[in-house]
Coordinates of C-alpha atoms in Angstrom, one line a residue:
M271 CA -46.9 73.2 -58.1
Y272 CA -43.6 74.3 -59.6
A273 CA -40.2 73.4 -58.4
A274 CA -36.6 74.4 -59.1
M275 CA -33.7 72.4 -57.7
G276 CA -30.3 73.9 -57.6
A277 CA -26.8 73.1 -56.5
S278 CA -26.1 72.0 -53.0
D279 CA -29.7 71.1 -52.3
Q280 CA -31.1 74.6 -52.9
R281 CA -34.8 74.6 -53.7
I282 CA -37.6 76.8 -54.8
Y283 CA -41.2 75.6 -54.5
I284 CA -44.2 77.6 -55.8
I285 CA -47.6 76.4 -54.9
P286 CA -50.2 78.7 -56.4
S287 CA -53.2 76.9 -54.9
K288 CA -51.9 77.7 -51.4
N289 CA -50.5 81.1 -52.2
M290 CA -47.1 79.7 -51.0
V291 CA -43.5 80.1 -52.0
V292 CA -40.8 78.1 -50.3
V293 CA -37.1 79.0 -50.8
R294 CA -34.3 76.9 -49.3
M295 CA -30.7 78.3 -49.5
G296 CA -27.6 77.1 -47.6
N297 CA -25.6 74.0 -47.4
A298 CA -26.8 70.6 -48.6
S299 CA -28.9 68.8 -46.0
D300 CA -26.9 65.6 -46.7
P301 CA -23.3 66.7 -47.4
A302 CA -22.4 63.1 -48.4
N303 CA -24.9 63.3 -51.3
P304 CA -25.6 67.0 -52.1
S305 CA -27.2 66.3 -55.5
F306 CA -29.8 63.8 -54.3
A307 CA -33.2 64.7 -55.7
V308 CA -35.2 64.2 -52.6
S309 CA -33.5 65.2 -49.4
G310 CA -34.3 65.2 -45.7
F311 CA -35.4 68.8 -46.1
D312 CA -38.1 67.8 -48.6
N313 CA -39.5 65.1 -46.3
S314 CA -39.6 67.5 -43.4
L315 CA -41.1 70.3 -45.5
W316 CA -43.9 68.2 -46.9
Q317 CA -44.8 66.7 -43.4
K318 CA -45.1 70.2 -42.0
I319 CA -47.1 71.5 -45.0
N320 CA -49.5 68.5 -44.8
A321 CA -50.0 69.1 -41.1
V322 CA -51.0 72.7 -41.7
I323 CA -53.3 72.2 -44.8
N324 CA -55.0 68.9 -43.9

């Protein structure tokens, strides 16, 4: 997996083994802490991905 993390909680995830690319644009998911490395978006995303692939 490859990841890029940008300003205001923007993300790009590339998961070659699953032929998957995830792009998140928009406002920070936690405006009080926009540069936090792992956000609520990440937790929700991985829960949903795990539910589909497992």
